[in-house]
mmCIF file of C-alpha atoms and ligand atoms in Angstrom:
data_model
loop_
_atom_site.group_PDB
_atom_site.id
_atom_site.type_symbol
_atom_site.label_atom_id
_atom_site.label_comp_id
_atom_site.label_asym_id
_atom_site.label_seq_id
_atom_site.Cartn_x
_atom_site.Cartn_y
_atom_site.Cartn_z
ATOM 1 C CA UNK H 20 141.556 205.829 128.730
ATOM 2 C CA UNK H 21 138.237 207.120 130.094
ATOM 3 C CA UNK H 22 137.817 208.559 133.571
ATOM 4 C CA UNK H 23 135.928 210.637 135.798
ATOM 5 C CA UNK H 24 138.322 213.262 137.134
ATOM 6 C CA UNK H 25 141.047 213.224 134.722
ATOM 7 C CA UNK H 26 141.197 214.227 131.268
ATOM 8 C CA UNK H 27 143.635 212.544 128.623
ATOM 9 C CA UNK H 28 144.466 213.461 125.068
ATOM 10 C CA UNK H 29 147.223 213.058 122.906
ATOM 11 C CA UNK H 30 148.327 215.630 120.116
ATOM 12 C CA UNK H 31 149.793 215.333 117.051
ATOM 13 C CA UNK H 32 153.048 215.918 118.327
ATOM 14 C CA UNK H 33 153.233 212.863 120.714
ATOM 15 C CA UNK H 34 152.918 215.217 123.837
ATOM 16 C CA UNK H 35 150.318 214.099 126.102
ATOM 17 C CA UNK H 36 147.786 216.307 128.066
ATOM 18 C CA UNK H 37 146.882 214.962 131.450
ATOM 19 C CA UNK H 38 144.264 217.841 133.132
ATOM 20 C CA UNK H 39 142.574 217.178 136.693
ATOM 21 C CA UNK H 40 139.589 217.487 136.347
ATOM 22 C CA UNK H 41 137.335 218.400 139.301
ATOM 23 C CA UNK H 42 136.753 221.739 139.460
ATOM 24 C CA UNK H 43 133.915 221.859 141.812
ATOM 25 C CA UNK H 44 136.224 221.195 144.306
ATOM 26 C CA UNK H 45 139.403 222.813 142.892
ATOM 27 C CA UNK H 46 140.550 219.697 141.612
ATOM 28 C CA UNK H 47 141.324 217.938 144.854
ATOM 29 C CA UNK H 48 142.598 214.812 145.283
ATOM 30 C CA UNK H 49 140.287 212.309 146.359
ATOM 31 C CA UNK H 50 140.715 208.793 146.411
ATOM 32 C CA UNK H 51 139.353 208.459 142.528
ATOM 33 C CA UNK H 52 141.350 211.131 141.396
ATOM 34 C CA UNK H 53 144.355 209.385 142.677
ATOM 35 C CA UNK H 54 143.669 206.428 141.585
ATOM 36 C CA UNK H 55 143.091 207.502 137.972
ATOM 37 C CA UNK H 56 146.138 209.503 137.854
ATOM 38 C CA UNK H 57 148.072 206.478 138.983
ATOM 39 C CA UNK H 58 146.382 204.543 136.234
ATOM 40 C CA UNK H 59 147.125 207.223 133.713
ATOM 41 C CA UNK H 60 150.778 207.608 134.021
ATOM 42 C CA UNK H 61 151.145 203.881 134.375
ATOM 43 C CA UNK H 62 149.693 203.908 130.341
ATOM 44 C CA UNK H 63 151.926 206.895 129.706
ATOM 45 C CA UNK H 64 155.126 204.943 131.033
ATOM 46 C CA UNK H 65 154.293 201.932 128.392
ATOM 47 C CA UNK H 66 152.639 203.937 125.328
ATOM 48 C CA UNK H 67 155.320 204.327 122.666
ATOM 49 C CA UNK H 68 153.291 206.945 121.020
ATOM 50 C CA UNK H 69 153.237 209.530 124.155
ATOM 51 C CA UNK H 70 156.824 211.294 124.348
ATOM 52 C CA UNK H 71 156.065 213.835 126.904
ATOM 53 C CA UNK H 72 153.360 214.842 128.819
ATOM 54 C CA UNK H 73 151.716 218.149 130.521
ATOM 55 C CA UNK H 74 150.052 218.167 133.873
ATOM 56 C CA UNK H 75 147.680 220.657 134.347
ATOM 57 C CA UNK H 76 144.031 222.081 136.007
ATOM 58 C CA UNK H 77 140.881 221.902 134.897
ATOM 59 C CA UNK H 78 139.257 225.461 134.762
ATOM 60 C CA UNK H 79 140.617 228.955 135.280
ATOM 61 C CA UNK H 80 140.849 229.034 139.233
ATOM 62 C CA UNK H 81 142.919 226.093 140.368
ATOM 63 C CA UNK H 82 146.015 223.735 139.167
ATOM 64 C CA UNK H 83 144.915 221.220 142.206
ATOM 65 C CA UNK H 84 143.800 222.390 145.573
ATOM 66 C CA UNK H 85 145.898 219.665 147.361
ATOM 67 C CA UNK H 86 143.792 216.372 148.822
ATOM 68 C CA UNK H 87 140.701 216.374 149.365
ATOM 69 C CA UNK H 88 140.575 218.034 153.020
ATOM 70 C CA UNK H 89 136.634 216.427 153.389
ATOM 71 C CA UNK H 90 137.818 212.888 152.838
ATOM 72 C CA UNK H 91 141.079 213.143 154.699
ATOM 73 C CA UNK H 92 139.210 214.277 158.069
ATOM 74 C CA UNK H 93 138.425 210.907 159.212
ATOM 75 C CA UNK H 94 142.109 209.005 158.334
ATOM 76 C CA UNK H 95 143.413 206.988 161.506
ATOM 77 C CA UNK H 96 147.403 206.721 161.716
ATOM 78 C CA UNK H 97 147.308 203.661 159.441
ATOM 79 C CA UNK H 98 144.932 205.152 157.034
ATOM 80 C CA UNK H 99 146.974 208.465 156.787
ATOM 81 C CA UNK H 100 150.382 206.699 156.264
ATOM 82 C CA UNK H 101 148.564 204.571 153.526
ATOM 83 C CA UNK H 102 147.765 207.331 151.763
ATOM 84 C CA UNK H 103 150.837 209.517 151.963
ATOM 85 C CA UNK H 104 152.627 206.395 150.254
ATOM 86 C CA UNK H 105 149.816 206.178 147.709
ATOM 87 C CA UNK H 106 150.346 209.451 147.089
ATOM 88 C CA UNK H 107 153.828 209.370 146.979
ATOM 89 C CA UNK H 108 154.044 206.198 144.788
ATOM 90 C CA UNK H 109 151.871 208.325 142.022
ATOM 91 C CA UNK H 110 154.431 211.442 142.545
ATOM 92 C CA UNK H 111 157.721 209.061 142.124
ATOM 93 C CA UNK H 112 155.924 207.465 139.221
ATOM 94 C CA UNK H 113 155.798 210.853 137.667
ATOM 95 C CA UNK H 114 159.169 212.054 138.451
ATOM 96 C CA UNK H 115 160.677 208.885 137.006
ATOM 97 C CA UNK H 116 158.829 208.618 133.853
ATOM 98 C CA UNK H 117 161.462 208.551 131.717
ATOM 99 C CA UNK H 118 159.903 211.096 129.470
ATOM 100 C CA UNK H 119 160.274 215.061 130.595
ATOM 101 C CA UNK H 120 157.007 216.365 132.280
ATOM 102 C CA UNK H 121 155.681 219.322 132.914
ATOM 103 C CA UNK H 122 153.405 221.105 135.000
ATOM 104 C CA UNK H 123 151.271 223.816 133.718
ATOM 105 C CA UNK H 124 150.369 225.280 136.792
ATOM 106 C CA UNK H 125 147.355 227.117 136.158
ATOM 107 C CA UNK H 126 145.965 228.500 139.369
ATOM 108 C CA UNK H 127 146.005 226.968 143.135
ATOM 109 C CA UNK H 128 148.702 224.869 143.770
ATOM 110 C CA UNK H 129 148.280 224.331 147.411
ATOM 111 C CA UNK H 130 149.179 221.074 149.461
ATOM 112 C CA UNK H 131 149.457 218.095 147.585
ATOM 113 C CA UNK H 132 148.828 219.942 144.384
ATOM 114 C CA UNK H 133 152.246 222.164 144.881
ATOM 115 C CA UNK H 134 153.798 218.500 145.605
ATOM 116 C CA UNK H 135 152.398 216.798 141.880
ATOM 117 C CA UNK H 136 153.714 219.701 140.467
ATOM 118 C CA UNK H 137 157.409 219.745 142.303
ATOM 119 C CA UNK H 138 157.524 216.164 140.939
ATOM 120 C CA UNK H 139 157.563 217.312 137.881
ATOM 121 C CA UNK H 140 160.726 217.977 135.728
ATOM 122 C CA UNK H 141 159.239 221.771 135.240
ATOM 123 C CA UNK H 142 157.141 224.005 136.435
ATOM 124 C CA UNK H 143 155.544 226.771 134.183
ATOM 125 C CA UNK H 144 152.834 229.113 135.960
ATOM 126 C CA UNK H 145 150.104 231.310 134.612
ATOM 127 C CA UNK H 146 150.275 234.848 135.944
ATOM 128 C CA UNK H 147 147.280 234.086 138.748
ATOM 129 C CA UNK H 148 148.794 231.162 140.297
ATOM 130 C CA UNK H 149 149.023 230.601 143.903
ATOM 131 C CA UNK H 150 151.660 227.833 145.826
ATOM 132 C CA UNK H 151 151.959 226.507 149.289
ATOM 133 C CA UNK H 152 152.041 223.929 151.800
ATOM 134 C CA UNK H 153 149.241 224.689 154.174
ATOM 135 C CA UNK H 154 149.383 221.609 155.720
ATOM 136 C CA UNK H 155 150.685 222.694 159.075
ATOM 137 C CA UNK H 156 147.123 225.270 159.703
ATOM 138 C CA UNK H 157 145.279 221.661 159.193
ATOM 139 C CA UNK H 158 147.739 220.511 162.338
ATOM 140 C CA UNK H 159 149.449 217.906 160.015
ATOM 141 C CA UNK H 160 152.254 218.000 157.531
ATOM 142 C CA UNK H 161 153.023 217.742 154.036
ATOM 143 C CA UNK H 162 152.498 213.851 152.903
ATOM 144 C CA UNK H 163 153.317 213.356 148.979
ATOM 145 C CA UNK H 164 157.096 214.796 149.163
ATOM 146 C CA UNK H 165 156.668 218.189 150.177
ATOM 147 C CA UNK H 166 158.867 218.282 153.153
ATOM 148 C CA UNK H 167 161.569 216.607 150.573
ATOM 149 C CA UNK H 168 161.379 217.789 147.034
ATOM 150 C CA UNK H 169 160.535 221.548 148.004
ATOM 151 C CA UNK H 170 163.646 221.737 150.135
ATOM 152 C CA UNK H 171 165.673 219.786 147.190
ATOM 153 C CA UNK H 172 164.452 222.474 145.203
ATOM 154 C CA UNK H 173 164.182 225.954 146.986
ATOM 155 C CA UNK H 174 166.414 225.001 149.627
ATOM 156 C CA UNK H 175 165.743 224.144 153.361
ATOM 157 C CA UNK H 176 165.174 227.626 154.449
ATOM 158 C CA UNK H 177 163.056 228.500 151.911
ATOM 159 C CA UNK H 178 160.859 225.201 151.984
ATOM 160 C CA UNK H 179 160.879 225.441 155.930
ATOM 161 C CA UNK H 180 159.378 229.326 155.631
ATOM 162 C CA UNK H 181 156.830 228.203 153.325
ATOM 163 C CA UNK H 182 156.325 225.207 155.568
ATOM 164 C CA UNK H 183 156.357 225.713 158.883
ATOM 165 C CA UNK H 184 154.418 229.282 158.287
ATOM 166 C CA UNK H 185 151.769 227.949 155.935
ATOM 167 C CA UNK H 186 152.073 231.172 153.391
ATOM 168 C CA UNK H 187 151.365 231.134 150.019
ATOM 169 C CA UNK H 188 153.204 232.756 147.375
ATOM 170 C CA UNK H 189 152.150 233.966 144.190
ATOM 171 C CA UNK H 190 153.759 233.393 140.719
ATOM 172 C CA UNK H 191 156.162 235.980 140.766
ATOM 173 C CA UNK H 192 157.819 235.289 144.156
ATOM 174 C CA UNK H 193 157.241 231.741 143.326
ATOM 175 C CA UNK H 194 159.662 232.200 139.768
ATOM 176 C CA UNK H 195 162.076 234.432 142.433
ATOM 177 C CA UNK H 196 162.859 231.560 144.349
ATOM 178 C CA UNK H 197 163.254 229.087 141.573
ATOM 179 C CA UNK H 198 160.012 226.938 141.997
ATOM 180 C CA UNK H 199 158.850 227.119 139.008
ATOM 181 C CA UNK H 200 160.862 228.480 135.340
ATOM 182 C CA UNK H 201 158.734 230.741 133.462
ATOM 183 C CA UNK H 202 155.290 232.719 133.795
ATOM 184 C CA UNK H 203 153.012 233.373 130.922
ATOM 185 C CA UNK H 204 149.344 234.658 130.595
ATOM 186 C CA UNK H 205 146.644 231.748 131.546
ATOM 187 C CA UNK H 206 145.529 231.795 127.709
ATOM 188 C CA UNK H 207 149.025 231.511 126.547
ATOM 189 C CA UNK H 208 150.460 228.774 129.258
ATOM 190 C CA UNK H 209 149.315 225.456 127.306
ATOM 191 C CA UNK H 210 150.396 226.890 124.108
ATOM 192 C CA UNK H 211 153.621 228.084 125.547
ATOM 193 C CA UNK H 212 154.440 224.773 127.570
ATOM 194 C CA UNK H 213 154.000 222.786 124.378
ATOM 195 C CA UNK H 214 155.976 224.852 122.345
ATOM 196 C CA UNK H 215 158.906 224.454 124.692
ATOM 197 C CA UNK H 216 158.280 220.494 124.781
ATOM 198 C CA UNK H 217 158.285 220.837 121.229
ATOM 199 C CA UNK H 218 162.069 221.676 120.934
ATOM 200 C CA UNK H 219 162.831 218.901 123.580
ATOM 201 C CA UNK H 220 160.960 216.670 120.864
ATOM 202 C CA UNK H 221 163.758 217.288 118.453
ATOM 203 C CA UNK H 222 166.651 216.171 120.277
ATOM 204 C CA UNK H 223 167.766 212.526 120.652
ATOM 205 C CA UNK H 224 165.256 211.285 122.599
ATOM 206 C CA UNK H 225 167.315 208.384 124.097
ATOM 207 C CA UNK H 226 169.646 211.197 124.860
ATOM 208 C CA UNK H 227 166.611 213.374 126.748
ATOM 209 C CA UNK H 228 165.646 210.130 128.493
ATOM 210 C CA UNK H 229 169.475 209.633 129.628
ATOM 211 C CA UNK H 230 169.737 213.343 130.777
ATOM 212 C CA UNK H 231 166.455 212.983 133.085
ATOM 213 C CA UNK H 232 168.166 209.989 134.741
ATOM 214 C CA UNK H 233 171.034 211.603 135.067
ATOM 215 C CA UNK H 234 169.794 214.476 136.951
ATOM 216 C CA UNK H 235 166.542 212.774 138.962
ATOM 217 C CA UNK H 236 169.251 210.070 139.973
ATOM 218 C CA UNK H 237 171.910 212.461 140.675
ATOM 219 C CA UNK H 238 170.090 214.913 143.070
ATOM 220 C CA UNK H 239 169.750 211.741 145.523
ATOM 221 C CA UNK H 240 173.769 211.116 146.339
ATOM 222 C CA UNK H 241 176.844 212.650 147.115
ATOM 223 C CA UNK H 242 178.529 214.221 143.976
ATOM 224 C CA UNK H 243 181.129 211.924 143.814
ATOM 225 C CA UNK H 244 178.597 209.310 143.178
ATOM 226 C CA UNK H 245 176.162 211.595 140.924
ATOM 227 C CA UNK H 246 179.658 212.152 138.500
ATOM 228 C CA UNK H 247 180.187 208.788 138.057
ATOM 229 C CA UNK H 248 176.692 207.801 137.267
ATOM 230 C CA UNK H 249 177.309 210.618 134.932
ATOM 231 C CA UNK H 250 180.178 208.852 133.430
ATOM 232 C CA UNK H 251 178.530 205.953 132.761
ATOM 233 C CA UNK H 252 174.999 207.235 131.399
ATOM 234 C CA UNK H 253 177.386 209.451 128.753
ATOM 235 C CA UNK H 254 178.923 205.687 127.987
ATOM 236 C CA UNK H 255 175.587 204.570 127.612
ATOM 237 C CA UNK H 256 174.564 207.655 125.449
ATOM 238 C CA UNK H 257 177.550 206.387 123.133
ATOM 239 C CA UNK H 258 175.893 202.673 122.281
ATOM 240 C CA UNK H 259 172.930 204.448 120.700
ATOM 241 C CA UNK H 260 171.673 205.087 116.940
ATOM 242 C CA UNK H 261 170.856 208.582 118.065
ATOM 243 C CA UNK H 262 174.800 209.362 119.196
ATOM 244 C CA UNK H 263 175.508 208.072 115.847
ATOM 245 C CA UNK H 264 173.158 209.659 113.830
ATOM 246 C CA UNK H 265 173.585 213.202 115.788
ATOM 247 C CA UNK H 266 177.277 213.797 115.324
ATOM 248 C CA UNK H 267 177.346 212.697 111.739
ATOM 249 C CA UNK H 268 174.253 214.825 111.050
ATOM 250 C CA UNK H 269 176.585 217.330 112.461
ATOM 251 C CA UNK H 270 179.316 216.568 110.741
ATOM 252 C CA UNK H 271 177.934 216.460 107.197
ATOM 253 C CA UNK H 272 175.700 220.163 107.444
ATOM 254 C CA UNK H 273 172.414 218.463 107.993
ATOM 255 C CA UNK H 274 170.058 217.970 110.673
ATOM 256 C CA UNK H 275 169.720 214.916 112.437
ATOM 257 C CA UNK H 276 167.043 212.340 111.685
ATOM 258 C CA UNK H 277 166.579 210.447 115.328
ATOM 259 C CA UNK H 278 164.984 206.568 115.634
ATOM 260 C CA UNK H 279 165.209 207.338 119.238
ATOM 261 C CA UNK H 280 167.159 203.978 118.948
HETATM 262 N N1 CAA F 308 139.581 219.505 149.735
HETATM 263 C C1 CAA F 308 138.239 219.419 149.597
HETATM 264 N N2 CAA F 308 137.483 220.397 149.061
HETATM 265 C C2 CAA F 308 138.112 221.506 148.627
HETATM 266 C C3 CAA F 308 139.499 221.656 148.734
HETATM 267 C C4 CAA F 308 140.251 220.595 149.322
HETATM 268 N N3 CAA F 308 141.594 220.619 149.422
HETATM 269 N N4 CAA F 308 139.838 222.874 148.259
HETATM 270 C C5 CAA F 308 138.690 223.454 147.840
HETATM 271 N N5 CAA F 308 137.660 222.626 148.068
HETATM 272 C C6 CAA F 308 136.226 222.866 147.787
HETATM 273 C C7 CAA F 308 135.615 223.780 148.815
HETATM 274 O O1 CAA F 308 135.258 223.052 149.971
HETATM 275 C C8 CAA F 308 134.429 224.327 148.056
HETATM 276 O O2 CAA F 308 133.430 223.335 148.028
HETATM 277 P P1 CAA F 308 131.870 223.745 148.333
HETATM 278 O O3 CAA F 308 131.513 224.641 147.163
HETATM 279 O O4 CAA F 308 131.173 222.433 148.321
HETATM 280 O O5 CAA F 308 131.874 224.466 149.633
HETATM 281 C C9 CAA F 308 134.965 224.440 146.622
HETATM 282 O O6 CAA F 308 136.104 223.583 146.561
HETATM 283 C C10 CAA F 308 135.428 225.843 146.268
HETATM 284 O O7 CAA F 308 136.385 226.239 147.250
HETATM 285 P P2 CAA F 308 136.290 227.641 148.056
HETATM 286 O O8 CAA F 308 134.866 228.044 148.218
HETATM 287 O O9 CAA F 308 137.091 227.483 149.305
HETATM 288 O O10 CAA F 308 136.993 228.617 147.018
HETATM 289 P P3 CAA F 308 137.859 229.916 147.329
HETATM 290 O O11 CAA F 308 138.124 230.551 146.010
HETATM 291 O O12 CAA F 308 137.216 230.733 148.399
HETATM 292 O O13 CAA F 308 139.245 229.362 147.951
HETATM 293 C C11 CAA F 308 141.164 227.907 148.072
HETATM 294 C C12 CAA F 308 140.080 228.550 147.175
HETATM 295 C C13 CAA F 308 142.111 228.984 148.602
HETATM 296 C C14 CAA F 308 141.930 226.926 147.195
HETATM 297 C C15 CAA F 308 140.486 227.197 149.260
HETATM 298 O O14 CAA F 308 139.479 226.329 148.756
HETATM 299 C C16 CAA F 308 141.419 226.369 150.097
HETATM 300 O O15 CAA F 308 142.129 226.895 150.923
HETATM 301 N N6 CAA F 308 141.429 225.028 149.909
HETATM 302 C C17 CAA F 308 142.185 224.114 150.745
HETATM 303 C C18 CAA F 308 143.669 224.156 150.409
HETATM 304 C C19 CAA F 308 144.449 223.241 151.333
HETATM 305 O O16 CAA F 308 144.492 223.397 152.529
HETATM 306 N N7 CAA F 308 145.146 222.227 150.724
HETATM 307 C C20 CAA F 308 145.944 221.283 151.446
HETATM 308 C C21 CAA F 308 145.207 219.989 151.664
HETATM 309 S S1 CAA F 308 146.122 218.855 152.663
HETATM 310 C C22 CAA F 308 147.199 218.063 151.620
HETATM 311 O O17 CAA F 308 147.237 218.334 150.443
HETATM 312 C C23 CAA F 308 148.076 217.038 152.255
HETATM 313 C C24 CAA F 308 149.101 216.425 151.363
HETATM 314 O O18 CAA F 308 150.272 216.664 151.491
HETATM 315 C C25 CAA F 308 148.728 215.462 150.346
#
């Protein structure tokens, strides 16, 4: 996969490395960019070989300074709703992947950069990044799930403050109210992030997959409903290889050897 704006690799360990590349303009989000990230997952979603990926910022200064503000100016009503679902079909396409991804948030995370990264299943931050929505001092509002998945997340009165004042936050008050896990130097956060995806790697990976649907599906109902598609994902968990394979690995003292079948 070649592109302009985006970056791919894959290393040895099957995790992917998706960076946004456009650092002239803090990685913004034009129309391109968009469309290659779209483009990108939609390989990741069907390429056996990738079994989790990384999100991250080209450069030292920004993760992704939210869409591109220049291109955006002239939207009509039509235009704008177009590309709020554009923007939201590439952040639902990320949350349900099926394989765990995380953001490496590596500076600026402002607009619809904070919103990529609250779509994905984690959020690790290098000690000089910066997130908000400051949508609202453009005089519009947050259009790629902002609105929904921060207040999921943080809570509605801590997604409205950010919000409704426009005020970014920096790492540290960002890990205080839960939006992202874990802060780490920005020479250490790649190594770091991978090294956590690393363990995930080693579990049953029909069992990871299982557990993300669980929870992405879950956070949407009532919890009646979100136990009982518990119930029957943990059914499903027992028709696998993997269940098989990981309880007698545990059984007989040895560690297991997953198919991801
Ligand atoms: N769109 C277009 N260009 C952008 C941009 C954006 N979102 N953010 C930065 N840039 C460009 C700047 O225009 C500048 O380009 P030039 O060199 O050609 O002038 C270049 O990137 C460097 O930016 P700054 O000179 O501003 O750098 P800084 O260090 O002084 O400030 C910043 C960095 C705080 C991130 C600042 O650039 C900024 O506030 N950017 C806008 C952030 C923003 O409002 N994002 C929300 C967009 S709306 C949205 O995302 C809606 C949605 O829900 C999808």
């Amino acid at each position: 996969m070649a592109y302009s704006y985006v970056k791919y690799s894959v290393d040895d360990d099957k995790i992917a490395i998706v960076t946004i590349n456009r650092p002239d303009a803090m990685n913004a989000f034009n129309s391109d960019v968009v469309g290659e990230l779209q483009d990108c997952f939609d390989g990741i979603r069907e390429n056996d070989s990738v079994r989790a990926v990384i999100v991250t910022g080209a450069g030292e200064k920004a993760f992704v300074a939210g869409a591109d503000i220049k291109e955006m100016t002239d939207l009509n009503s039509v235009e704008a709703r177009e590309f709020a679902l554009r923007g939201q079909k590439l952040t639902n396409s990320i949350q349900y992947l099926g394989k765990p991804v995380v953001a490496a948030v590596n500076g600026y995370a402002l607009g619809g950069g904070c919103e990529l990264a609250l779509a994905c299943h984690i959020r690790y931050a290098s000690a000089n990044a910066i997130f908000g929505q400051p949508e609202v001092g453009l005089g519009i509002i947050p259009g790629w799930g902002g609105t929904q998945r921060l207040a999921r997340l943080v809570g509605p009165s801590r997604a409205t403050e950010l919000i409704i004042s426009g005020n970014r936050i920096d790492a540290a008050a960002a890990k205080n109210i839960g939006l992202v896990n874990d802060i780490f130097g920005q020479d250490e956060l790649l190594d770091e992030t991978k090294s956590f995806l690393k363990t995930v790697l080693k579990q049953g990976p029909r069992a990871v997959q299982l557990s993300l649907e669980a929870i992405n599906r879950g956070m949407d109902v009532p919890l009646a409903e979100g136990l009982s598609l518990e119930a029957d994902l943990f059914g499903v968990a027992f028709s696998t290889q993997d269940s098989r394979e990981g309880t007698q690995a545990f059984i007989q003292k040895r560690k297991p050897d997953f198919s991801g079948e």
